[in-house]
CSV table of C-alpha atoms in Angstrom, one decimal:
chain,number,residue,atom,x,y,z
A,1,UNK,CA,-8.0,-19.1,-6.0
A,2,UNK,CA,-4.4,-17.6,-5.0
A,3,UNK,CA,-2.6,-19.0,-1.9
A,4,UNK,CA,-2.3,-16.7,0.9
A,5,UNK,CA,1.2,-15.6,2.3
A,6,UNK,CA,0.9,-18.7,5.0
A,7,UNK,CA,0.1,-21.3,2.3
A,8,UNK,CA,-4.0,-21.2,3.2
A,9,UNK,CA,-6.6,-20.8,-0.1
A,10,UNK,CA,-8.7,-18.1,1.3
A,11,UNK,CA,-7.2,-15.3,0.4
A,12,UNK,CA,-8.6,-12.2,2.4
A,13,UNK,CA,-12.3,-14.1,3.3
A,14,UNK,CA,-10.9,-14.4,7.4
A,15,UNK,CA,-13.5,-12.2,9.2
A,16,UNK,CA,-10.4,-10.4,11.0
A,17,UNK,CA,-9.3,-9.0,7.0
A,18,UNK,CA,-12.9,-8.3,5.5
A,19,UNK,CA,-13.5,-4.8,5.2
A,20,UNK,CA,-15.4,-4.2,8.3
A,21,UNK,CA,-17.1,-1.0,7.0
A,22,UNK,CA,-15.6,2.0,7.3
A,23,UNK,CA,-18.6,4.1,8.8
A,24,UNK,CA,-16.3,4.6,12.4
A,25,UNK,CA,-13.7,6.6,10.9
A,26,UNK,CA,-10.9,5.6,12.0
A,27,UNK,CA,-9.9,2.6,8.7
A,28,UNK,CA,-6.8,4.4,7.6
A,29,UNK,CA,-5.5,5.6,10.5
A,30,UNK,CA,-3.0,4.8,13.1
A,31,UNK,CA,-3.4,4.0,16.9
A,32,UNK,CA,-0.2,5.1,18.9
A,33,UNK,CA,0.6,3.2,22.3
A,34,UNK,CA,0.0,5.2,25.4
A,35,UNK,CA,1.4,5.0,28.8
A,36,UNK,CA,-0.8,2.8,29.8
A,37,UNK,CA,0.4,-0.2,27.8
A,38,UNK,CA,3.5,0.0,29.2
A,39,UNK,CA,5.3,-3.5,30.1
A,40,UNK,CA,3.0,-5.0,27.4
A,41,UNK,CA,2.9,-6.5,24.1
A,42,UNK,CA,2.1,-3.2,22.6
A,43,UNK,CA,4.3,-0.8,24.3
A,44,UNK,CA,5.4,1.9,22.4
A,45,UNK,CA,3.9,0.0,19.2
A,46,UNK,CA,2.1,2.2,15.9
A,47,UNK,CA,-0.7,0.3,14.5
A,48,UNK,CA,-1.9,1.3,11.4
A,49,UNK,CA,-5.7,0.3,11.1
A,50,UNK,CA,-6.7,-1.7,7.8
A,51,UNK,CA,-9.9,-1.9,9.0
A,52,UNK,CA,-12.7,-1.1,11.8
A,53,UNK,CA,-16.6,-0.7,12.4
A,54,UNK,CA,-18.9,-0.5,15.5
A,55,UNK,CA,-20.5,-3.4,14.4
A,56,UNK,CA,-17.1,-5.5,13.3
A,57,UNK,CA,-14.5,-4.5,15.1
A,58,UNK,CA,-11.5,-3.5,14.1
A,59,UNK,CA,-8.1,-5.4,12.3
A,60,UNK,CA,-4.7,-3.2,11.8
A,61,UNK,CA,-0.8,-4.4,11.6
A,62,UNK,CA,2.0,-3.3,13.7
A,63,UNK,CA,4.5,-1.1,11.2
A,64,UNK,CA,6.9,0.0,14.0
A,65,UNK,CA,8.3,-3.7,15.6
A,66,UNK,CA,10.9,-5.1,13.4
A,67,UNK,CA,11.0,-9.1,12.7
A,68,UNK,CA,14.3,-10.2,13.7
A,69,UNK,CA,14.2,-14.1,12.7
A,70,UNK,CA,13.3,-15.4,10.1
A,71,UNK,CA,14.7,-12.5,7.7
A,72,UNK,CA,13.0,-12.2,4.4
A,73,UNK,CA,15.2,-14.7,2.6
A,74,UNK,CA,14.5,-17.0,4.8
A,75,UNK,CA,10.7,-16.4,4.2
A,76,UNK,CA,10.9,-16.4,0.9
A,77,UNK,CA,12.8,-19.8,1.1
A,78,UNK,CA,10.0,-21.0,2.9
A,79,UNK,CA,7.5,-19.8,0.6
A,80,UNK,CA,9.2,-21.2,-2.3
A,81,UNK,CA,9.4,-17.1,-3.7
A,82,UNK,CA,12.0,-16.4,-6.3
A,83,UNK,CA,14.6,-15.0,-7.0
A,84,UNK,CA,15.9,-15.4,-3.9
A,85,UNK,CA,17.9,-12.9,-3.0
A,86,UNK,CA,15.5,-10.9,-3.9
A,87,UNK,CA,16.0,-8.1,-6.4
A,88,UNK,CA,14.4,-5.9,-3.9
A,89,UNK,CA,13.7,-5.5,-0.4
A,90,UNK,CA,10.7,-5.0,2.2
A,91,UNK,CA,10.9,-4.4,5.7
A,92,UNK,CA,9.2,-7.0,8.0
A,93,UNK,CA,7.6,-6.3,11.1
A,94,UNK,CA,6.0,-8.4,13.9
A,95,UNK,CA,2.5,-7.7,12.9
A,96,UNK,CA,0.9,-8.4,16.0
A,97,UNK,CA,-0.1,-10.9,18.8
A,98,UNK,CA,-2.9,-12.8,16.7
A,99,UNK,CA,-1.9,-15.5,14.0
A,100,UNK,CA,1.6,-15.3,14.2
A,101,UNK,CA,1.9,-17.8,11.3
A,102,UNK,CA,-0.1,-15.6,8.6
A,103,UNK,CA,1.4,-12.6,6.7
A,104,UNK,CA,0.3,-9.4,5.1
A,105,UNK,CA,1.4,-7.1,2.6
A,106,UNK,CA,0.5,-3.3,3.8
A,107,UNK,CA,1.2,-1.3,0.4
A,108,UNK,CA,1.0,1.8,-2.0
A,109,UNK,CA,-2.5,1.3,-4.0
A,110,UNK,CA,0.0,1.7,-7.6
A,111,UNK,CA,-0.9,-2.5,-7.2
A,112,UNK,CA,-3.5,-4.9,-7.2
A,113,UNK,CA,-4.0,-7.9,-7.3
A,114,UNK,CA,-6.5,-11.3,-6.7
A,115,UNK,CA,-8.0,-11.0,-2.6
A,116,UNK,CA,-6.4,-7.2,-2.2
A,117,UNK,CA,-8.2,-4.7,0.1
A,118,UNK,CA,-8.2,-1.3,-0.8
A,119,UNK,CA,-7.8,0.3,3.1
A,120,UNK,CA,-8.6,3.9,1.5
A,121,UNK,CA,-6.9,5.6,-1.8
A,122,UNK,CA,-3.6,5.3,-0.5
A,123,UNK,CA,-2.6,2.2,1.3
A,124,UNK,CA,-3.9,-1.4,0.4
A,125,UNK,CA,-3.9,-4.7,1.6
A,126,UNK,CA,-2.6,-8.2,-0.1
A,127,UNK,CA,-2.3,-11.4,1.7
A,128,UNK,CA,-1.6,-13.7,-1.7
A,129,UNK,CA,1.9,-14.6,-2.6
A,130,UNK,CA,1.6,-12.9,-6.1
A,131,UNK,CA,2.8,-9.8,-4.5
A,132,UNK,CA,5.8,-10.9,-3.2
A,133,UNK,CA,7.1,-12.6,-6.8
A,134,UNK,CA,6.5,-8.9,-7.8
A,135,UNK,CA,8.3,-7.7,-5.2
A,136,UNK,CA,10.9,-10.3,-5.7
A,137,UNK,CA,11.1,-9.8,-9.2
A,138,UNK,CA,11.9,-5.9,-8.8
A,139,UNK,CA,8.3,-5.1,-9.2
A,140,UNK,CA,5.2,-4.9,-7.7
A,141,UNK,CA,4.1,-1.5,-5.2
A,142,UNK,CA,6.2,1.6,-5.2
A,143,UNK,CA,5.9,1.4,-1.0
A,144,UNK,CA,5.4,-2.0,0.9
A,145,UNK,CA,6.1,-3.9,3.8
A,146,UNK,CA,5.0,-7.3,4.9
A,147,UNK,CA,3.7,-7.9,8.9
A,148,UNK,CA,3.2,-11.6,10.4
A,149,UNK,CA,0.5,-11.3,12.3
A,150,UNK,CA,-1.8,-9.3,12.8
A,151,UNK,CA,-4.2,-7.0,15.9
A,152,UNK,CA,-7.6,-7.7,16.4
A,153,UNK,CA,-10.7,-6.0,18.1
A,154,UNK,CA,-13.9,-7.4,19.5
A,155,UNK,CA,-16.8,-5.1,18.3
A,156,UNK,CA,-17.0,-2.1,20.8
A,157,UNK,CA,-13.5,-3.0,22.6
A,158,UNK,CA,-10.9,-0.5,20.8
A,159,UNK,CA,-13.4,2.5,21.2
A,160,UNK,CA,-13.1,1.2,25.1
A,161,UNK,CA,-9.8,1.2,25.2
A,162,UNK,CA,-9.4,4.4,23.3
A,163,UNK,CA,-12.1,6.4,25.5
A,164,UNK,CA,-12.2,4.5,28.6
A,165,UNK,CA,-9.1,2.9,29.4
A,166,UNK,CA,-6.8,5.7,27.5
A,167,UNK,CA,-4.7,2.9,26.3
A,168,UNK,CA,-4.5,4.6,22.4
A,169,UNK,CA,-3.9,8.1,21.2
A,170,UNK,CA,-5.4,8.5,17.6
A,171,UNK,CA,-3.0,10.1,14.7
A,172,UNK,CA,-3.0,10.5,11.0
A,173,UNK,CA,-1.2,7.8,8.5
A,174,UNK,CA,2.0,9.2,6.7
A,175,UNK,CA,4.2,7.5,4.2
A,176,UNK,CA,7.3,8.1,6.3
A,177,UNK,CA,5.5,6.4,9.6
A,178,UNK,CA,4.0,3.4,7.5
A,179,UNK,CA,6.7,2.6,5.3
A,180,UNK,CA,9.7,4.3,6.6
A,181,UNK,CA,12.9,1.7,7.7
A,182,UNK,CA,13.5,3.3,10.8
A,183,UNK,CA,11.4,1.9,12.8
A,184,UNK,CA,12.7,3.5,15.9
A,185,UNK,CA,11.5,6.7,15.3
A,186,UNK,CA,7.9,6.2,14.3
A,187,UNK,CA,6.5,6.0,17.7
A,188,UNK,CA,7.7,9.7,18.5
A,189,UNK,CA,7.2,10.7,14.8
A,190,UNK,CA,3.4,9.6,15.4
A,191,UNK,CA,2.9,11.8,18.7
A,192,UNK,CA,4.7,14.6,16.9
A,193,UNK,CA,1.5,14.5,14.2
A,194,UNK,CA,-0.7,15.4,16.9
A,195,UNK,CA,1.6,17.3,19.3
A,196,UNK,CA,2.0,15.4,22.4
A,197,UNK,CA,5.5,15.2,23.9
A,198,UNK,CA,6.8,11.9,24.8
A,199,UNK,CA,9.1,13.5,27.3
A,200,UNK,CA,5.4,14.9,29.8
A,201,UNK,CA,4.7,10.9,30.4
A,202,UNK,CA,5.5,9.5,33.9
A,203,UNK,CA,9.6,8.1,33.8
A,204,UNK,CA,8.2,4.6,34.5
A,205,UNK,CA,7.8,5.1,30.7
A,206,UNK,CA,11.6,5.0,29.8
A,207,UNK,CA,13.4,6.7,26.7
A,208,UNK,CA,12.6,5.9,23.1
């Protein structure tokens, strides 16, 4: 069995990865901090949603909140990847607020391998380390970026805090928004998909 990107056996088995269904519609999709997660964890953050059911919940990876420390040399160090430098280069982003220690590989579904998720036909999900020899070997996915950590939903809580609590605005996945290495544009370029204006929210907000 491949080791996963934090060293554990299990590949994608963890009930937070598993597919989840797809029946809810909204697997493949991202969610796009509102206003009212501002002065939060998740303020101003675009979540891209790998997977999410009535019945299961919902699982998805920050792609807009840059990793500062350690930078991917220094994860690949730890993970004993080589070459090292690398002969290419993935962005890495804080994934979210649940199993900081565990990371993911959100990429183009060109690759495969052992324990990947196919999210829909256009984005996938790989948590084994054979991906990142690829990547470190000048291979692998044409688009990729890895996230430590990951968001997590409770069966029934995101479509609460989607309907209810207008904490999320929905919007559809681009290339440029999931894999794109500005990542300080892709909070705006996601309410530009579906046509709300940053600038109509309450000042409290701030600027972008």
């Amino acid at each position: 069995m491949k080791k996963t990107l934090d060293g554990r056996n299990d590949n994608l088995t963890d009930p937070a990865v598993t597919a989840m269904g797809k029946e809810a519609g909204l697997t493949g999709q991202l969610l796009v901090a509102a206003p009212a997660l501002a002065e939060t964890f998740f303020e101003r953050t675009v979540i891209y949603l790998c997977a999410h059911s009535e019945q299961d919940g919902a699982m998805g990876l920050i792609v807009n909140k840059r990793l500062a420390q350690p930078g991917l040399d220094d994860l690949f160090a730890q993970l004993g990847i080589d070459p090292n430098p690398p002969e290419r280069r993935i962005g890495v982003c804080i994934g979210g607020p649940v199993e900081h220690s565990r990371g993911f590989v959100l990429h183009s579904a060109d690759w495969a391998g052992e324990g990947s998720l196919a999210v829909d036909g256009h984005t996938t999900l790989t948590a084994s380390l054979d991906i990142l020899r690829e990547i470190a070997a000048g291979r692998g996915p044409k688009q990729a970026m890895m996230a430590l950590g990951h968001a997590a939903w409770a069966p029934g809580q995101l479509e609460q805090e989607i309907l209810r609590d207008s904490s999320w605005f929905v919007a559809p996945a681009s290339n440029e928004i999931v894999f794109g290495a500005d990542h300080t544009k892709k909070w705006r370029q996601a309410l530009d998909a579906i046509e709300i204006d940053p600038l109509l929210f309450s000042s409290s907000v701030g600027e972008a």
